[in-house]
GROMACS .gro file of C-alpha atoms in nm:
model
  355
    1MET     CA    1   0.922  -2.616  -7.037
    2ARG     CA    2   1.117  -2.396  -7.283
    3ARG     CA    3   1.297  -2.364  -7.611
    4ARG     CA    4   1.689  -2.379  -7.605
    5SER     CA    5   1.861  -2.054  -7.634
    6LEU     CA    6   2.207  -1.892  -7.569
    7LEU     CA    7   2.233  -1.567  -7.379
    8SER     CA    8   2.553  -1.337  -7.330
    9LEU     CA    9   2.582  -1.222  -6.975
   10LEU     CA   10   2.497  -0.872  -6.946
   11PRO     CA   11   2.370  -0.657  -6.636
   12ILE     CA   12   2.018  -0.702  -6.510
   13PRO     CA   13   1.818  -0.478  -6.735
   14VAL     CA   14   1.604  -0.184  -6.603
   15VAL     CA   15   1.254  -0.302  -6.665
   16VAL     CA   16   1.064  -0.062  -6.919
   17GLN     CA   17   0.744  -0.104  -7.118
   18VAL     CA   18   0.821  -0.159  -7.451
   19LEU     CA   19   0.587  -0.445  -7.595
   20PRO     CA   20   0.261  -0.329  -7.795
   21LEU     CA   21  -0.092  -0.324  -7.626
   22TYR     CA   22  -0.366  -0.468  -7.791
   23ALA     CA   23  -0.650  -0.298  -7.557
   24SER     CA   24  -0.915  -0.495  -7.609
   25GLU     CA   25  -0.727  -0.796  -7.458
   26VAL     CA   26  -0.434  -0.705  -7.280
   27LEU     CA   27  -0.519  -0.740  -6.887
   28LEU     CA   28  -0.495  -0.396  -6.812
   29ASP     CA   29  -0.585  -0.445  -6.398
   30ALA     CA   30  -0.321  -0.720  -6.371
   31ASN     CA   31  -0.020  -0.541  -6.549
   32ARG     CA   32  -0.081  -0.183  -6.358
   33ARG     CA   33   0.024  -0.381  -6.051
   34GLN     CA   34   0.379  -0.502  -6.147
   35LEU     CA   35   0.640  -0.405  -6.404
   36LEU     CA   36   0.790  -0.770  -6.507
   37TYR     CA   37   0.515  -0.929  -6.698
   38GLU     CA   38   0.223  -0.825  -6.924
   39PHE     CA   39  -0.075  -1.067  -6.931
   40HIS     CA   40  -0.309  -1.135  -7.210
   41SER     CA   41  -0.630  -1.337  -7.271
   42GLY     CA   42  -0.669  -1.335  -7.618
   43LEU     CA   43  -0.948  -1.533  -7.775
   44TRP     CA   44  -0.764  -1.698  -8.090
   45MET     CA   45  -0.489  -1.830  -7.848
   46ASN     CA   46  -0.714  -1.992  -7.587
   47LEU     CA   47  -0.942  -2.138  -7.889
   48HIS     CA   48  -0.623  -2.283  -8.048
   49HIS     CA   49  -0.528  -2.434  -7.718
   50LEU     CA   50  -0.893  -2.542  -7.659
   51LEU     CA   51  -0.872  -2.736  -7.965
   52TYR     CA   52  -0.536  -2.888  -7.923
   53GLU     CA   53  -0.619  -2.989  -7.608
   54GLN     CA   54  -0.942  -3.176  -7.714
   55ALA     CA   55  -0.789  -3.332  -7.999
   56GLU     CA   56  -0.499  -3.480  -7.781
   57ALA     CA   57  -0.761  -3.597  -7.558
   58ARG     CA   58  -0.953  -3.781  -7.828
   59ARG     CA   59  -0.626  -3.956  -7.971
   60ALA     CA   60  -0.518  -4.038  -7.604
   61ARG     CA   61  -0.852  -4.187  -7.540
   62ALA     CA   62  -0.869  -4.388  -7.874
   63GLY     CA   63  -0.545  -4.528  -7.761
   64GLY     CA   64  -0.714  -4.727  -7.476
   65GLY     CA   65  -0.518  -4.858  -7.208
   66LEU     CA   66  -0.551  -4.538  -6.990
   67PRO     CA   67  -0.550  -4.520  -6.625
   68THR     CA   68  -0.893  -4.496  -6.454
   69GLN     CA   69  -0.830  -4.137  -6.358
   70VAL     CA   70  -0.659  -4.043  -6.664
   71LYS     CA   71  -0.941  -4.186  -6.855
   72ALA     CA   72  -1.210  -4.015  -6.646
   73ARG     CA   73  -1.049  -3.679  -6.696
   74LEU     CA   74  -1.061  -3.694  -7.069
   75ASP     CA   75  -1.394  -3.813  -7.069
   76ALA     CA   76  -1.509  -3.500  -6.836
   77LEU     CA   77  -1.301  -3.279  -7.085
   78LEU     CA   78  -1.455  -3.430  -7.406
   79SER     CA   79  -1.833  -3.458  -7.245
   80GLN     CA   80  -1.810  -3.035  -7.289
   81ILE     CA   81  -1.867  -3.069  -7.631
   82ASP     CA   82  -2.158  -3.310  -7.597
   83THR     CA   83  -2.365  -3.041  -7.400
   84LEU     CA   84  -2.352  -2.822  -7.730
   85PRO     CA   85  -2.687  -2.791  -7.915
   86ALA     CA   86  -2.663  -3.023  -8.248
   87ALA     CA   87  -2.566  -2.741  -8.467
   88PRO     CA   88  -2.277  -2.598  -8.308
   89ARG     CA   89  -2.154  -2.945  -8.205
   90ARG     CA   90  -2.136  -3.011  -8.586
   91ILE     CA   91  -1.942  -2.714  -8.644
   92TRP     CA   92  -1.709  -2.781  -8.372
   93ASN     CA   93  -1.627  -3.094  -8.435
   94ASP     CA   94  -1.557  -3.008  -8.801
   95ALA     CA   95  -1.316  -2.772  -8.670
   96LEU     CA   96  -1.165  -3.052  -8.434
   97GLU     CA   97  -1.121  -3.268  -8.713
   98ALA     CA   98  -0.892  -3.073  -8.835
   99TYR     CA   99  -0.678  -3.034  -8.515
  100GLU     CA  100  -0.687  -3.441  -8.503
  101ARG     CA  101  -0.585  -3.466  -8.840
  102VAL     CA  102  -0.284  -3.218  -8.850
  103TRP     CA  103  -0.210  -3.027  -8.566
  104VAL     CA  104  -0.206  -3.209  -8.290
  105ARG     CA  105   0.063  -3.440  -8.395
  106ARG     CA  106   0.266  -3.136  -8.347
  107ASP     CA  107   0.435  -3.034  -8.057
  108LEU     CA  108   0.319  -2.697  -7.899
  109LEU     CA  109   0.663  -2.663  -7.763
  110PHE     CA  110   0.957  -2.807  -8.006
  111ASP     CA  111   0.815  -2.751  -8.324
  112ASP     CA  112   0.886  -2.424  -8.470
  113GLY     CA  113   0.601  -2.438  -8.683
  114MET     CA  114   0.372  -2.445  -8.392
  115THR     CA  115   0.571  -2.127  -8.234
  116ARG     CA  116   0.529  -1.955  -8.541
  117ILE     CA  117   0.150  -1.999  -8.492
  118LYS     CA  118   0.148  -1.875  -8.101
  119LEU     CA  119   0.326  -1.563  -8.249
  120ARG     CA  120   0.104  -1.487  -8.521
  121LEU     CA  121  -0.222  -1.571  -8.292
  122ALA     CA  122  -0.063  -1.317  -8.042
  123GLU     CA  123  -0.050  -1.040  -8.340
  124ARG     CA  124  -0.414  -1.064  -8.362
  125GLU     CA  125  -0.535  -1.108  -8.051
  126ALA     CA  126  -0.768  -0.805  -8.102
  127SER     CA  127  -0.899  -0.884  -8.445
  128LEU     CA  128  -1.258  -1.016  -8.448
  129SER     CA  129  -1.160  -1.221  -8.786
  130LEU     CA  130  -0.819  -1.414  -8.919
  131VAL     CA  131  -0.841  -1.315  -9.255
  132GLY     CA  132  -0.525  -1.198  -9.408
  133ALA     CA  133  -0.319  -1.378  -9.120
  134SER     CA  134  -0.013  -1.534  -9.201
  135LEU     CA  135  -0.129  -1.861  -9.098
  136PRO     CA  136  -0.164  -2.231  -9.270
  137ASP     CA  137  -0.501  -2.222  -9.452
  138ASP     CA  138  -0.629  -2.522  -9.284
  139LEU     CA  139  -0.586  -2.384  -8.961
  140ARG     CA  140  -0.689  -2.038  -9.010
  141ARG     CA  141  -1.000  -2.227  -9.144
  142ALA     CA  142  -1.100  -2.449  -8.831
  143LEU     CA  143  -1.021  -2.137  -8.619
  144GLN     CA  144  -1.245  -1.932  -8.814
  145LEU     CA  145  -1.521  -2.200  -8.803
  146ALA     CA  146  -1.531  -2.286  -8.451
  147ALA     CA  147  -1.501  -1.912  -8.323
  148PRO     CA  148  -1.858  -1.834  -8.286
  149VAL     CA  149  -1.914  -2.144  -8.092
  150TYR     CA  150  -1.618  -2.060  -7.858
  151ARG     CA  151  -1.746  -1.688  -7.817
  152LYS     CA  152  -2.099  -1.814  -7.712
  153HIS     CA  153  -2.037  -2.135  -7.514
  154TRP     CA  154  -1.625  -2.107  -7.366
  155TRP     CA  155  -1.497  -1.781  -7.413
  156PRO     CA  156  -1.678  -1.572  -7.109
  157GLU     CA  157  -1.588  -1.805  -6.861
  158HIS     CA  158  -1.227  -1.875  -7.020
  159ASP     CA  159  -1.168  -1.505  -7.033
  160ARG     CA  160  -1.281  -1.488  -6.653
  161ASN     CA  161  -1.043  -1.767  -6.541
  162ASN     CA  162  -0.798  -1.586  -6.723
  163ARG     CA  163  -0.842  -1.255  -6.558
  164GLN     CA  164  -0.864  -1.396  -6.215
  165LYS     CA  165  -0.555  -1.623  -6.230
  166ALA     CA  166  -0.335  -1.318  -6.391
  167ASP     CA  167  -0.473  -1.084  -6.082
  168ASP     CA  168  -0.328  -1.355  -5.832
  169LEU     CA  169  -0.024  -1.375  -6.036
  170ALA     CA  170   0.022  -1.011  -6.043
  171ARG     CA  171  -0.031  -0.973  -5.684
  172ARG     CA  172   0.211  -1.172  -5.587
  173VAL     CA  173   0.483  -1.100  -5.859
  174GLN     CA  174   0.407  -0.710  -5.675
  175GLU     CA  175   0.516  -0.878  -5.394
  176LEU     CA  176   0.830  -1.097  -5.460
  177GLY     CA  177   0.896  -1.028  -5.824
  178LEU     CA  178   1.175  -0.788  -5.802
  179ALA     CA  179   1.356  -0.979  -5.534
  180LEU     CA  180   1.348  -1.300  -5.752
  181THR     CA  181   1.474  -1.140  -6.055
  182GLY     CA  182   1.795  -1.014  -5.866
  183GLN     CA  183   1.848  -1.342  -5.693
  184LEU     CA  184   1.759  -1.570  -6.010
  185ALA     CA  185   2.007  -1.353  -6.250
  186ALA     CA  186   2.277  -1.400  -5.981
  187LEU     CA  187   2.240  -1.763  -5.943
  188TYR     CA  188   2.217  -1.822  -6.303
  189ARG     CA  189   2.478  -1.612  -6.422
  190SER     CA  190   2.256  -1.498  -6.658
  191PRO     CA  191   2.033  -1.132  -6.735
  192TRP     CA  192   1.687  -1.090  -6.711
  193PRO     CA  193   1.554  -1.160  -7.020
  194SER     CA  194   1.365  -0.867  -7.133
  195LYS     CA  195   1.395  -0.456  -7.108
  196GLY     CA  196   1.026  -0.487  -7.114
  197ARG     CA  197   0.749  -0.698  -6.959
  198LEU     CA  198   0.761  -1.039  -7.034
  199ARG     CA  199   0.448  -1.158  -7.260
  200VAL     CA  200   0.227  -1.404  -7.096
  201GLU     CA  201  -0.086  -1.601  -7.233
  202MET     CA  202  -0.353  -1.724  -6.992
  203ALA     CA  203  -0.515  -2.001  -7.173
  204PRO     CA  204  -0.744  -2.313  -7.082
  205TYR     CA  205  -0.466  -2.530  -7.169
  206ALA     CA  206  -0.090  -2.543  -7.168
  207GLY     CA  207   0.051  -2.877  -7.226
  208PHE     CA  208   0.124  -3.163  -7.025
  209GLY     CA  209   0.288  -2.931  -6.769
  210GLY     CA  210   0.092  -2.654  -6.753
  211ALA     CA  211   0.267  -2.411  -6.890
  212TYR     CA  212   0.563  -2.376  -7.161
  213THR     CA  213   0.783  -2.093  -7.299
  214SER     CA  214   0.924  -2.024  -7.633
  215LEU     CA  215   1.233  -1.826  -7.667
  216ASP     CA  216   1.353  -1.511  -7.869
  217PRO     CA  217   1.115  -1.356  -7.774
  218THR     CA  218   1.066  -1.530  -7.455
  219PHE     CA  219   0.724  -1.608  -7.452
  220THR     CA  220   0.512  -1.805  -7.193
  221VAL     CA  221   0.172  -1.974  -7.234
  222TYR     CA  222   0.021  -2.028  -6.874
  223GLN     CA  223  -0.272  -2.246  -6.796
  224ASN     CA  224  -0.557  -2.088  -6.578
  225THR     CA  225  -0.723  -2.360  -6.385
  226ASP     CA  226  -0.423  -2.596  -6.312
  227PRO     CA  227  -0.478  -2.747  -5.929
  228ARG     CA  228  -0.079  -2.772  -5.928
  229LYS     CA  229  -0.023  -2.397  -5.926
  230ARG     CA  230  -0.218  -2.308  -5.662
  231ASP     CA  231  -0.123  -1.989  -5.431
  232TRP     CA  232   0.266  -1.889  -5.425
  233LEU     CA  233   0.328  -2.250  -5.635
  234GLY     CA  234   0.184  -2.028  -5.936
  235LEU     CA  235   0.420  -1.765  -5.862
  236GLU     CA  236   0.705  -2.014  -5.871
  237ILE     CA  237   0.577  -2.174  -6.214
  238LEU     CA  238   0.589  -1.841  -6.347
  239PHE     CA  239   0.954  -1.755  -6.255
  240HIS     CA  240   1.057  -2.120  -6.347
  241GLU     CA  241   0.917  -2.079  -6.668
  242THR     CA  242   1.127  -1.736  -6.704
  243SER     CA  243   1.434  -1.946  -6.598
  244HIS     CA  244   1.409  -2.132  -6.900
  245ALA     CA  245   1.564  -1.824  -7.058
  246MET     CA  246   1.856  -1.774  -6.797
  247ILE     CA  247   1.968  -2.151  -6.767
  248ALA     CA  248   2.195  -2.145  -7.074
  249PRO     CA  249   2.536  -2.088  -6.853
  250VAL     CA  250   2.417  -2.330  -6.608
  251GLU     CA  251   2.395  -2.614  -6.868
  252THR     CA  252   2.740  -2.499  -7.014
  253ALA     CA  253   2.861  -2.520  -6.697
  254ILE     CA  254   2.737  -2.893  -6.648
  255THR     CA  255   2.851  -3.003  -7.010
  256ARG     CA  256   3.208  -2.854  -6.931
  257SER     CA  257   3.230  -3.041  -6.591
  258CYS     CA  258   3.121  -3.382  -6.747
  259GLN     CA  259   3.373  -3.322  -7.030
  260LYS     CA  260   3.659  -3.289  -6.798
  261ARG     CA  261   3.565  -3.586  -6.604
  262GLY     CA  262   3.500  -3.789  -6.940
  263ARG     CA  263   3.154  -3.904  -6.849
  264ALA     CA  264   2.835  -3.826  -7.012
  265VAL     CA  265   2.625  -3.537  -6.931
  266PRO     CA  266   2.340  -3.638  -6.707
  267GLU     CA  267   2.032  -3.631  -6.885
  268ASP     CA  268   1.765  -3.336  -6.749
  269LEU     CA  269   2.042  -3.269  -6.478
  270TRP     CA  270   1.969  -2.866  -6.581
  271HIS     CA  271   1.608  -2.905  -6.569
  272VAL     CA  272   1.587  -3.041  -6.209
  273LEU     CA  273   1.839  -2.750  -6.155
  274LEU     CA  274   1.633  -2.512  -6.258
  275PHE     CA  275   1.311  -2.679  -6.046
  276TYR     CA  276   1.509  -2.676  -5.772
  277THR     CA  277   1.689  -2.312  -5.787
  278THR     CA  278   1.339  -2.144  -5.868
  279GLY     CA  279   1.155  -2.349  -5.579
  280GLU     CA  280   1.407  -2.257  -5.325
  281ALA     CA  281   1.428  -1.855  -5.426
  282VAL     CA  282   1.080  -1.843  -5.399
  283ARG     CA  283   1.112  -2.028  -5.035
  284GLN     CA  284   1.371  -1.795  -4.913
  285ALA     CA  285   1.175  -1.470  -5.042
  286LEU     CA  286   0.860  -1.598  -4.839
  287ALA     CA  287   1.080  -1.676  -4.575
  288ARG     CA  288   1.225  -1.329  -4.550
  289ARG     CA  289   0.865  -1.187  -4.536
  290GLY     CA  290   0.777  -1.402  -4.272
  291ILE     CA  291   0.585  -1.694  -4.467
  292GLU     CA  292   0.738  -2.017  -4.342
  293GLY     CA  293   0.686  -2.354  -4.449
  294TYR     CA  294   0.656  -2.299  -4.831
  295VAL     CA  295   0.717  -2.686  -5.028
  296GLN     CA  296   0.854  -2.609  -5.385
  297TYR     CA  297   0.625  -2.705  -5.636
  298ALA     CA  298   0.867  -3.035  -5.756
  299ASP     CA  299   0.847  -3.149  -5.395
  300ALA     CA  300   0.467  -3.077  -5.357
  301ASN     CA  301   0.374  -3.255  -5.697
  302GLY     CA  302   0.594  -3.537  -5.670
  303VAL     CA  303   0.808  -3.431  -5.982
  304TYR     CA  304   1.141  -3.569  -5.857
  305GLY     CA  305   1.015  -3.913  -5.779
  306ARG     CA  306   0.796  -3.956  -6.075
  307ALA     CA  307   1.085  -3.856  -6.325
  308GLY     CA  308   1.348  -4.070  -6.165
  309TRP     CA  309   1.514  -3.733  -6.053
  310LEU     CA  310   1.561  -3.794  -5.685
  311PRO     CA  311   1.923  -3.903  -5.713
  312TYR     CA  312   1.972  -3.534  -5.865
  313ARG     CA  313   1.774  -3.346  -5.631
  314GLN     CA  314   1.964  -3.513  -5.325
  315ALA     CA  315   2.324  -3.386  -5.530
  316LEU     CA  316   2.149  -3.048  -5.527
  317ALA     CA  317   2.074  -3.053  -5.177
  318LEU     CA  318   2.428  -3.104  -5.076
  319HIS     CA  319   2.632  -2.933  -5.344
  320TRP     CA  320   2.405  -2.667  -5.520
  321GLN     CA  321   2.200  -2.535  -5.175
  322PRO     CA  322   2.518  -2.408  -5.033
  323TYR     CA  323   2.588  -2.229  -5.375
  324ILE     CA  324   2.218  -2.075  -5.325
  325ASP     CA  325   2.317  -1.956  -4.960
  326GLY     CA  326   2.647  -1.805  -5.070
  327GLN     CA  327   2.872  -2.070  -4.905
  328ALA     CA  328   3.029  -2.207  -5.204
  329ASP     CA  329   3.130  -2.124  -5.566
  330PHE     CA  330   2.957  -2.166  -5.886
  331ASP     CA  331   3.200  -2.361  -6.048
  332GLY     CA  332   3.277  -2.600  -5.722
  333ALA     CA  333   2.880  -2.644  -5.648
  334ILE     CA  334   2.851  -2.787  -6.037
  335ALA     CA  335   3.147  -3.035  -5.995
  336GLY     CA  336   3.013  -3.145  -5.640
  337ILE     CA  337   2.701  -3.243  -5.841
  338VAL     CA  338   2.821  -3.425  -6.131
  339ASP     CA  339   3.071  -3.621  -5.887
  340ALA     CA  340   2.786  -3.690  -5.649
  341LEU     CA  341   2.575  -3.862  -5.954
  342PRO     CA  342   2.552  -4.216  -5.969
  343PRO     CA  343   2.789  -4.323  -6.253
  344LYS     CA  344   2.675  -4.242  -6.606
  345PRO     CA  345   2.789  -4.364  -6.942
  346THR     CA  346   3.158  -4.246  -7.024
  347MET     CA  347   3.243  -4.047  -7.360
  348ASP     CA  348   3.421  -4.242  -7.611
  349ASN     CA  349   3.571  -4.026  -7.926
  350GLY     CA  350   3.200  -3.861  -7.875
  351ARG     CA  351   2.979  -4.148  -7.838
  352SER     CA  352   2.847  -4.279  -7.494
  353THR     CA  353   2.979  -4.621  -7.382
  354PRO     CA  354   2.896  -4.796  -7.079
  355SER     CA  355   3.069  -4.726  -6.753
   0.00000   0.00000   0.00000
């Protein structure tokens, strides 16, 4: 998932280090191995996302009507609070109530205020206190209140998980990263989005998708224990998130092709194309190293079927795959996809009407 931004077409930059280092938090071992990403494990960022997840779980459970499997997962998450001794449990619940009352009602990705909070927490990641931080007062108080409890009861495990996942990702980035940056930049007709390492915050929660990315600057939060991102699938999702900063030329081409045909832009087509393209790029990169049988993330996790995207995927396999393989041109592939999709509402004076 990502915030939208338009990028100009520039040559692929040389990757150099330009971001500030926060020595107590930046994952130096993971970052020494590769030049593309700067992995971080920050207490304040992790605490923020944990409180958000638990508040989200409480709201969902209170709403009722949940599938058994979902309810069991939420109960397991919230049962962690019940294991706390009485005094720290009261403190934690006070902080959690602030998130339930205000912050969980705001989207981690699409709310500009939440993005600013994420950036401010990143700036203070090595600080022992948030005093003086440019944060909403009630959020700062909640984080400061919960921090001692978090440091004692959850942070050591979360930090360990962050480092283990970052080390795994770094090893895979070192192996495939430079090949993927070149291929994806060429396929999306957009440059790699940074001259320096792209910041990635490892955290125990990163929204329902397990990762999300805001733009300007490109900044990803990546869930460290999501079972859907095992092995090479984790690398695919990392590059999927970065691809959100590169997809604008594809979105523009889809819109232009649809307008030319007098039809509405198919909802989420750009995102399905992003899933397919990044997954296929990883599959091909692995195949070149003799690793066969890779199944891309969206296929492995049933994303296309759950989201109603199977017609899109079929159109991509017919018309976009030849472009990926160098056997079709960009505009022709986009046109072929649009033409292959089932009829959608047509455009009438800028408004959608049934067709």
